Tab-separated table of C-alpha atoms in Angstrom:
chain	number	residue	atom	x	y	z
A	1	UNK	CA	-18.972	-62.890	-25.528
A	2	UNK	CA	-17.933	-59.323	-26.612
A	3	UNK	CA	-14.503	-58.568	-27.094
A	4	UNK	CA	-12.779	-56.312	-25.165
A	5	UNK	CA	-11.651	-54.009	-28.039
A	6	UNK	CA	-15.465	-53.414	-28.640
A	7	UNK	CA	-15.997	-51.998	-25.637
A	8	UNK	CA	-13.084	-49.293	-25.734
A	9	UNK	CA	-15.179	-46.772	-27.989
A	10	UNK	CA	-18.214	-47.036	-25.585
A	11	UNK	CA	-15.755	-46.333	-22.749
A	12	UNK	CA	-14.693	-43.250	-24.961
A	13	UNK	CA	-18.452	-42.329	-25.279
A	14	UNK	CA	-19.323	-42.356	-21.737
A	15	UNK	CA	-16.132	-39.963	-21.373
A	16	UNK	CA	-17.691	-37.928	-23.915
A	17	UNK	CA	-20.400	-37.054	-22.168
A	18	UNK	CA	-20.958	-33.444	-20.862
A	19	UNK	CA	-21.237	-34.295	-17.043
A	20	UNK	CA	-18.541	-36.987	-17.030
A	21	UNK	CA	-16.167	-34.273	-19.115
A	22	UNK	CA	-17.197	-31.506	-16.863
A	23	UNK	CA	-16.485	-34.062	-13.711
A	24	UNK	CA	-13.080	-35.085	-15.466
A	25	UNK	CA	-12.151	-31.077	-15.833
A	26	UNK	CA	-13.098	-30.407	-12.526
A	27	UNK	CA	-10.654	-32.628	-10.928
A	28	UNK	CA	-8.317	-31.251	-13.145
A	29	UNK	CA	-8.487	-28.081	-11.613
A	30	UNK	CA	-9.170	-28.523	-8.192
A	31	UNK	CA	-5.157	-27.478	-7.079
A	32	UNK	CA	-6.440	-23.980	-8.947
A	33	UNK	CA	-9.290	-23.945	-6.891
A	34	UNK	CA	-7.765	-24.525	-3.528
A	35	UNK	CA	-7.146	-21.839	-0.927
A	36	UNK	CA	-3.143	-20.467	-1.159
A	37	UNK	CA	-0.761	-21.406	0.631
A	38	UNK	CA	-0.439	-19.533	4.144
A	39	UNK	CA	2.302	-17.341	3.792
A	40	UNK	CA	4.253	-18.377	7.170
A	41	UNK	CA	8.041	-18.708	7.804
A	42	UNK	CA	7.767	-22.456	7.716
A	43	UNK	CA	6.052	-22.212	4.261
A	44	UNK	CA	8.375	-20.030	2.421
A	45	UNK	CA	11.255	-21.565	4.230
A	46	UNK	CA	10.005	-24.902	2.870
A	47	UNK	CA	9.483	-23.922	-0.875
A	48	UNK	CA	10.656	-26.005	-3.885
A	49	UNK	CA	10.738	-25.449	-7.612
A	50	UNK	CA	8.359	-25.605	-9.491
A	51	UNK	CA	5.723	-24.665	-6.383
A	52	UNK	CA	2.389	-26.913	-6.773
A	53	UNK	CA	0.277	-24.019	-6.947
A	54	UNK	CA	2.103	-22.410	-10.049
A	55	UNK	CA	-0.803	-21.898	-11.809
A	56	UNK	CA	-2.410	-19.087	-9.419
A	57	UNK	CA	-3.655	-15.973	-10.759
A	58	UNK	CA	-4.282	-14.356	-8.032
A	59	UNK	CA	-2.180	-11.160	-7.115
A	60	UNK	CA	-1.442	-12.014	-3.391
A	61	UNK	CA	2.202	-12.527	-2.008
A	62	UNK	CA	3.780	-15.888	-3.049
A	63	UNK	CA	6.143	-17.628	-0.888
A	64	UNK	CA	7.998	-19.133	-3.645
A	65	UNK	CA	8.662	-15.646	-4.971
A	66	UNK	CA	9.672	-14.415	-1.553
A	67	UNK	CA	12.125	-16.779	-1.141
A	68	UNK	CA	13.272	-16.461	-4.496
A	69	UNK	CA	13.441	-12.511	-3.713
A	70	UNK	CA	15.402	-13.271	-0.228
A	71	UNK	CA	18.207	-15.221	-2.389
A	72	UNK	CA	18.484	-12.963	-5.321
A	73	UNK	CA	19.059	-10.147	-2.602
A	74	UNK	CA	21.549	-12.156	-1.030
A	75	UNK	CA	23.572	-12.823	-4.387
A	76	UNK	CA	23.749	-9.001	-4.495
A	77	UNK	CA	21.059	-8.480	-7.508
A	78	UNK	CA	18.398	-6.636	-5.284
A	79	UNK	CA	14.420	-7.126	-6.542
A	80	UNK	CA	13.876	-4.231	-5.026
A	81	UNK	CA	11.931	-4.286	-1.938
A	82	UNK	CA	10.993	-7.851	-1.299
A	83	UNK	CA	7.632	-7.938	-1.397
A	84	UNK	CA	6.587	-11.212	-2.554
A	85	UNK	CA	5.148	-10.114	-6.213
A	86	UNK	CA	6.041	-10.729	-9.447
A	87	UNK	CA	6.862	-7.288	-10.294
A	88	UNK	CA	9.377	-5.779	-13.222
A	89	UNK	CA	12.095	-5.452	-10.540
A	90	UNK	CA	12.126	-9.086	-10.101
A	91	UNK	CA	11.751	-10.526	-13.338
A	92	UNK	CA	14.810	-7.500	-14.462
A	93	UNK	CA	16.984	-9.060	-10.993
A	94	UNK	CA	16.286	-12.480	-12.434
A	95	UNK	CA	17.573	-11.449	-16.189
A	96	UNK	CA	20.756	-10.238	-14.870
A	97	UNK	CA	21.366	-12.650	-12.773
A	98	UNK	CA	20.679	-15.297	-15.629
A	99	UNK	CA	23.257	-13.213	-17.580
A	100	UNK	CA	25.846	-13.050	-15.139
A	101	UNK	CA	25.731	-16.975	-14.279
A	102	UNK	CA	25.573	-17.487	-18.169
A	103	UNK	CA	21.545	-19.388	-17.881
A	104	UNK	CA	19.872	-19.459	-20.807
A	105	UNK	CA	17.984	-15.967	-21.364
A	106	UNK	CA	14.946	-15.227	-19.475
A	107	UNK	CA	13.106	-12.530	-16.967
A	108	UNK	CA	11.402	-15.770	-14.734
A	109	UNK	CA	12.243	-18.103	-12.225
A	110	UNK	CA	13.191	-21.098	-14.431
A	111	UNK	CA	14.682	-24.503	-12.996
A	112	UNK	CA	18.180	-23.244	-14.004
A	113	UNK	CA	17.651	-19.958	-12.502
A	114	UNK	CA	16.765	-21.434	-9.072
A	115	UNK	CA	19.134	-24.061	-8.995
A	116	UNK	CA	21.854	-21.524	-9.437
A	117	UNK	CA	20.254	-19.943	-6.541
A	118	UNK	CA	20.291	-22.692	-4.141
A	119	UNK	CA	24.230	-23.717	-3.984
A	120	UNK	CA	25.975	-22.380	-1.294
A	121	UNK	CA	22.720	-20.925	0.403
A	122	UNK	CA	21.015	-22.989	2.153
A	123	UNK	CA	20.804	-20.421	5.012
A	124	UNK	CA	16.294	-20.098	5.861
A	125	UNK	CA	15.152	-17.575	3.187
A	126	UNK	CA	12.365	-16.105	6.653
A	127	UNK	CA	13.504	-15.861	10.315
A	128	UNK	CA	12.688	-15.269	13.408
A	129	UNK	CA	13.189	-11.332	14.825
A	130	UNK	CA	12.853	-10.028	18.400
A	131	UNK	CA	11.924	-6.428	18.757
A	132	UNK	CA	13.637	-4.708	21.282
A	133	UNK	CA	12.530	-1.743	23.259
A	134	UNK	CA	15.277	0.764	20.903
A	135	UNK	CA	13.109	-0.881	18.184
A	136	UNK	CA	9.772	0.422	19.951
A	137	UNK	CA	11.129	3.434	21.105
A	138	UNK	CA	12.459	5.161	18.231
A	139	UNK	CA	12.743	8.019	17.999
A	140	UNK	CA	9.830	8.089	15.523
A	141	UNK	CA	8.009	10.862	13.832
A	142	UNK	CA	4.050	11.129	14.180
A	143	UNK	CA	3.955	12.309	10.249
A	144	UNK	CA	6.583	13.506	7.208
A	145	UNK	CA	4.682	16.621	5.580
A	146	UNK	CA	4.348	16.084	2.050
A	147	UNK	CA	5.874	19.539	0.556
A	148	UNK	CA	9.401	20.069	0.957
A	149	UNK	CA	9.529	23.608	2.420
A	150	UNK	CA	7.389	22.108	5.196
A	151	UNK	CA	10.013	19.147	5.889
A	152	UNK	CA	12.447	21.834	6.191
A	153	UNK	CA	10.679	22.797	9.832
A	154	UNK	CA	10.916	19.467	10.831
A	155	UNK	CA	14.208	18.606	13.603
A	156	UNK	CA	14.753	15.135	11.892
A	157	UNK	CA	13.212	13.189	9.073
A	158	UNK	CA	13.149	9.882	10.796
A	159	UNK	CA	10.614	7.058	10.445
A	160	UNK	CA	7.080	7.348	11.018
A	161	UNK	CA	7.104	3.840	13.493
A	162	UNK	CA	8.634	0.347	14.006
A	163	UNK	CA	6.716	-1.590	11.467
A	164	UNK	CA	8.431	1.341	8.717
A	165	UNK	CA	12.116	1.069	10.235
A	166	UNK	CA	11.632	-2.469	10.318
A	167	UNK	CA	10.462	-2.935	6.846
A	168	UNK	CA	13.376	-1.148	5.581
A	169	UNK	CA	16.309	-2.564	7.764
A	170	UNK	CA	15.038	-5.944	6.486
A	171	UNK	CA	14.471	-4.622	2.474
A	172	UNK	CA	10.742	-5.410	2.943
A	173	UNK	CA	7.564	-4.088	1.220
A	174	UNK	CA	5.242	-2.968	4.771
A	175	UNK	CA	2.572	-5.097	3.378
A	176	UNK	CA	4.965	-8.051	3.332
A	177	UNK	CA	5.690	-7.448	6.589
A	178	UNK	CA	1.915	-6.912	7.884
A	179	UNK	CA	1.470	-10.583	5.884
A	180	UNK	CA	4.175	-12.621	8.015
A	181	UNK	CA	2.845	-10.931	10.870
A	182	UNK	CA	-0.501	-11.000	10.970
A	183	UNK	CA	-1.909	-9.376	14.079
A	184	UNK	CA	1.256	-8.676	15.702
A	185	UNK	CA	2.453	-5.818	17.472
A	186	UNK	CA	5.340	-4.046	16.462
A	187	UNK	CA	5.405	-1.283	19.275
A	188	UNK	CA	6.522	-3.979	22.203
A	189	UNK	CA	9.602	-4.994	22.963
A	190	UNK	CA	10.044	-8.507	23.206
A	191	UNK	CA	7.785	-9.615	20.663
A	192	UNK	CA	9.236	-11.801	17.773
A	193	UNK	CA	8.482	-11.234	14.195
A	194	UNK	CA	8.990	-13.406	10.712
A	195	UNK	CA	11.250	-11.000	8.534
A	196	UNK	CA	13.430	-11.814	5.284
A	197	UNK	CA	16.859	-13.472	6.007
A	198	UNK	CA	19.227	-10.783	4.765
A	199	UNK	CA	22.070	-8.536	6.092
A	200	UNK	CA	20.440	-6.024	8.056
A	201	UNK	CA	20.707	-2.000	6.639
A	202	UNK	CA	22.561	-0.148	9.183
A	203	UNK	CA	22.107	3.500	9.977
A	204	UNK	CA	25.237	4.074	11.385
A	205	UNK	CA	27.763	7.135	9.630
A	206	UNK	CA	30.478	5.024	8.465
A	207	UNK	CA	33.854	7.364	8.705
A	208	UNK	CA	35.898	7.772	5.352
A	209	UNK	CA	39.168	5.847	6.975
A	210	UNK	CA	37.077	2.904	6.933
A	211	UNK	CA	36.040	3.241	2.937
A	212	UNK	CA	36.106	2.030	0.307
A	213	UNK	CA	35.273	-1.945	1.781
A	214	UNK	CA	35.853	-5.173	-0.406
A	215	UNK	CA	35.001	-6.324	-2.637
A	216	UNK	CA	35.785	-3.037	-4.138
A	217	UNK	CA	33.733	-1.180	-6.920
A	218	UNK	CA	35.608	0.679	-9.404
A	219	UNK	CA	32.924	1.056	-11.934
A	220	UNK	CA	29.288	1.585	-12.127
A	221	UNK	CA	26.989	1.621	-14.897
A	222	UNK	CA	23.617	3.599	-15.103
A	223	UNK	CA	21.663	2.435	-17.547
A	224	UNK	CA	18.196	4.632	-18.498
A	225	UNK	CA	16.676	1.924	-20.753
A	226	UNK	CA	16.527	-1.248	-18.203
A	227	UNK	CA	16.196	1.613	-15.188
A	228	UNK	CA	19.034	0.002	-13.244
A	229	UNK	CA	22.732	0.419	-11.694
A	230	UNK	CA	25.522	-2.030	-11.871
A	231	UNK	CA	28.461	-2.556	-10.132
A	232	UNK	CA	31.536	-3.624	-11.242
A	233	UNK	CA	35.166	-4.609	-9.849
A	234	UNK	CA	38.673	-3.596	-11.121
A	235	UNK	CA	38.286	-6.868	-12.858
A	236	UNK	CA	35.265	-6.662	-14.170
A	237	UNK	CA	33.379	-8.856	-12.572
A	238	UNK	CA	29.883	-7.662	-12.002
A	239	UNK	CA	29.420	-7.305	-7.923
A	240	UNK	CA	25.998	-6.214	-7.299
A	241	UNK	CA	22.903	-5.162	-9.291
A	242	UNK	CA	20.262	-2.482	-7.905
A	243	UNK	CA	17.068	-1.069	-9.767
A	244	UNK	CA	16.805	2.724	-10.049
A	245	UNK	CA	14.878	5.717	-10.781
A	246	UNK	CA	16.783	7.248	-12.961
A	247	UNK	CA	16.182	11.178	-13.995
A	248	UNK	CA	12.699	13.112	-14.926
A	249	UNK	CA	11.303	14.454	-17.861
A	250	UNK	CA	11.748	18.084	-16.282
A	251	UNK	CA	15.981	16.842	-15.084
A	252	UNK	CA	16.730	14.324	-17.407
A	253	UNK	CA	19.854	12.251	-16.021
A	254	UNK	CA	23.312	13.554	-17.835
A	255	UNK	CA	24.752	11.274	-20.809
A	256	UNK	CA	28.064	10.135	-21.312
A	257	UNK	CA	30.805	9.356	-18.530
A	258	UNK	CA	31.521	10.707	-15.046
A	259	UNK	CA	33.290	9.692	-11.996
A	260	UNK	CA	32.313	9.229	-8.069
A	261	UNK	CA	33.753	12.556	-6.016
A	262	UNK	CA	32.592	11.253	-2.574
A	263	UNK	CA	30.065	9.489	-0.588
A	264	UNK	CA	27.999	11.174	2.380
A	265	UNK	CA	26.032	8.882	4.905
A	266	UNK	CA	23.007	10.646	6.336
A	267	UNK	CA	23.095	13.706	4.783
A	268	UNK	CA	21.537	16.684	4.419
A	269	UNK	CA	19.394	18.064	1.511
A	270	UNK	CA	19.892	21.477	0.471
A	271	UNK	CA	17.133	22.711	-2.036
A	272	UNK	CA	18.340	25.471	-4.509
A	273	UNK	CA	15.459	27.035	-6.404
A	274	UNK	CA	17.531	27.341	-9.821
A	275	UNK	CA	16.181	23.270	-9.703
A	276	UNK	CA	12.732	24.666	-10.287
A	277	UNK	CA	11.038	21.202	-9.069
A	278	UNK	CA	8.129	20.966	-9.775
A	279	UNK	CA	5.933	21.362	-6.748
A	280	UNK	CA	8.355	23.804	-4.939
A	281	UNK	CA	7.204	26.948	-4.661
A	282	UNK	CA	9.663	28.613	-2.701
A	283	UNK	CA	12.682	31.538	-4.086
A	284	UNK	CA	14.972	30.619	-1.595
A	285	UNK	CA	16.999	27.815	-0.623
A	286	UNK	CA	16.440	25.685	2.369
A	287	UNK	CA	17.703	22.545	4.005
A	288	UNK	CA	16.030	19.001	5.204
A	289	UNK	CA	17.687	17.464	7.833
A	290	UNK	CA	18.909	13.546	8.255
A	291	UNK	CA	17.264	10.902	8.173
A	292	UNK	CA	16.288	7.818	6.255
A	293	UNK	CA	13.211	10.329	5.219
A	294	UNK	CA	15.196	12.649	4.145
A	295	UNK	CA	14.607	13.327	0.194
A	296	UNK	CA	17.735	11.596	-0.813
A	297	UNK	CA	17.708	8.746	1.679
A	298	UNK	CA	20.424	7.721	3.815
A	299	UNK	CA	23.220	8.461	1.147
A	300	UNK	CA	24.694	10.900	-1.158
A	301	UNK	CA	27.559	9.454	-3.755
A	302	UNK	CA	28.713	12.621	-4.984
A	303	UNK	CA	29.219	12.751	-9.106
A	304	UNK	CA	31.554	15.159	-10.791
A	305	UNK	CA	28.790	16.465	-12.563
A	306	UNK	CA	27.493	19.654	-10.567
A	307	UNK	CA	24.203	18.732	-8.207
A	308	UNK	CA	24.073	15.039	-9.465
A	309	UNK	CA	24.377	12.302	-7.535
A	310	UNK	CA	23.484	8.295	-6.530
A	311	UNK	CA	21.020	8.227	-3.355
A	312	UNK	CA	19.150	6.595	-1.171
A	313	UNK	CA	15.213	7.414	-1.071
A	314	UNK	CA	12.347	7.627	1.710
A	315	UNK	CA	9.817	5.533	-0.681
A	316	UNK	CA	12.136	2.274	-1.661
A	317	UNK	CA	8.674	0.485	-3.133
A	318	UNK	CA	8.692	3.173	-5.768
A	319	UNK	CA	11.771	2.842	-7.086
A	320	UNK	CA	12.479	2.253	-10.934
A	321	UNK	CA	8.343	3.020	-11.208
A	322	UNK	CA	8.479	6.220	-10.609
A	323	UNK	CA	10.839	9.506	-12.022
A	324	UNK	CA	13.801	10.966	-10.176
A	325	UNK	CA	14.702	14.611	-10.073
A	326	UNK	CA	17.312	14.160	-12.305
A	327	UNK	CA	19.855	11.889	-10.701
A	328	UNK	CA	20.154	8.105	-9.659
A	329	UNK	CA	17.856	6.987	-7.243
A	330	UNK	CA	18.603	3.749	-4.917
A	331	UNK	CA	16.877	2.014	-2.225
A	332	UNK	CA	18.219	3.250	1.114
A	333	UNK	CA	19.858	-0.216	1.830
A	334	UNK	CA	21.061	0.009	-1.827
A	335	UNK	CA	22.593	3.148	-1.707
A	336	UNK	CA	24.244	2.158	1.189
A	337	UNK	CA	25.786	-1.241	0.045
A	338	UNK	CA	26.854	0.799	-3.251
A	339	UNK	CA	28.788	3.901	-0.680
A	340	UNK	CA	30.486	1.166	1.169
A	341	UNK	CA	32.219	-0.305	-1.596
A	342	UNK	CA	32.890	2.115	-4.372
A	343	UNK	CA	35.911	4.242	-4.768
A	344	UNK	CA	36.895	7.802	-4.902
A	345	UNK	CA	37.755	8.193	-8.811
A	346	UNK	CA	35.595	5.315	-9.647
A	347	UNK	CA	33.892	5.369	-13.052
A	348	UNK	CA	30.290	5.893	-13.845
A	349	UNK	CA	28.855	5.483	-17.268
A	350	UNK	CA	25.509	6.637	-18.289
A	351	UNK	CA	23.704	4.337	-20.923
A	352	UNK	CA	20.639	5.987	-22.976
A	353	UNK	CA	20.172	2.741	-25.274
């Protein structure tokens, strides 16, 4: 009779061999090789950490990291349009909000990270929208001229269509949107939609009698190295977190300290040529009218520094990766959060390093 230790390093042999090894790796593998998840309300909604497909490579939208996205955004440290992507707006959202909860250091959803997430929200990270026929209606313009004189000539710098305004009134990348939605049509009323689970961006003109709201900002930081802005209370606590494009080689950003004069909701742009933008032909000034288009968004936070300001933008998917003409640029819904709580006289500190 042979033993049964004998028969261990034959066992060990047979493993060896290429097509068992290949067979063996194979299995190994095969949650890599299956198709992604589908990226549906219910499966975002229903998203754990660590997600059993963590090892993807693939560059698609992920629903873990649109549900991580939704709840950052709802702590108040914005990724940015949410757009289901791993981008540097995330992973910088993710450091500061590591920092603020005091998590060990990191730039990625970690265990400690998303459990610090989940208390207290428990709210469905994707819901259910119906569009109704303002939503389909507008108004809407067919196209917003690239060139600045020739947005001038336009009567309002409104969106383009629903599945824009809707993308932006819900902090969503368009291609997010197109994703949950697959084949549905945003231009009728009645239909209902999968959008991210956040407060809603208003358009409305809020009146200075009913500024600054709470929780009250008293000082913001601008910091030119980690391209973001933070917001801080009269106790210091930090109350909200945006990412920013933040000056130009051609306008830097100023250095040093400021304060806020005012805020402005839907304002309008007047162009002066001594800005010499690049692009901008013109001798003369001009003005853009309203709108969420408009080359400084939604809002204007006036600085004491002359023709600076904090501002909304028409292209929130490019902001902190792309240049500003010299002053702070926000995500419309950002911009708008930051108007509503910060006060007149409120300090604003520029960081270079």
């Amino acid at each position: 009779m042979t033993s049964s230790w004998l028969r261990v390093p034959m066992i060990l042999a047979v493993l060896a061999l290429p097509g068992v090894a290949a067979a063996a790796e194979k299995d190994k593998d095969k949650d890599k090789d299956a198709p992604a998840k589908p990226l549906t309300e219910e499966v975002v909604n229903a998203e754990t950490f660590p997600p059993q497909d963590a090892d993807r490579t693939d560059k698609a939208a992920q629903p873990l990291t649109v549900k991580a996205q939704v709840l950052l955004d709802r702590a108040r440290f914005s990724p940015g349009a949410i757009d289901g992507r791993e981008g540097d707006n995330y992973h910088r959202a993710i450091a500061a909000f590591a920092a603020a909860k005091h998590l060990p250091t990191t730039d990625h959803l970690t265990k400690e990270v998303w459990d610090a997430l989940q208390p207290g929200d428990q709210a469905a990270a994707v819901k259910g929208y119906t569009l109704t026929q303002a939503d389909v209606d507008g108004p809407y313009v067919s196209r917003i001229p690239p060139k600045m004189e020739q947005q001038a000539d336009l009567d309002a710098m409104g969106y383009t269509g629903a599945q824009e305004m809707l993308a932006e009134r819900f902090h969503m990348s368009r291609d997010l949107l197109g994703a949950l939605n697959p084949g549905q049509a945003f231009d009728k009323a009645g239909t209902t939609i999968a959008v991210a689970a956040v407060e809603p961006m208003g358009t409305d003109k809020i009146t200075g009698k009913d500024l600054p709201q709470d929780p009250k900002v008293t000082r913001v930081t601008v910091d030119k190295t980690t391209r973001d802005v933070r917001a801080f209370g009269a106790d210091g606590q930090l109350l909200a977190y945006y990412p920013a494009s933040i000056g130009s080689t051609e306008k830097p950003a100023p250095s040093g300290e400021t304060t806020v004069k005012g805020v402005a909701f839907d304002p309008v742009y007047t162009y002066n040529p001594k800005y010499g933008f690049k692009g901008v032909k013109t001798k003369r000034k001009f003005s853009i009218r309203p709108g969420p288009n408009n080359p400084v968004g939604l809002v204007w936070i006036d600085l004491a520094i002359p023709s600076y300001g904090i501002h909304g933008t028409p292209e929130p998917e490019r902001v902190s990766k792309t240049e500003s003409h010299g002053c702070i640029r926000l995500t419309n819904w950002s911009a708008r959060d930051l108007a509503k709580h910060v006060t007149r006289g409120a300090k604003v500190a520029f960081k270079d390093e």
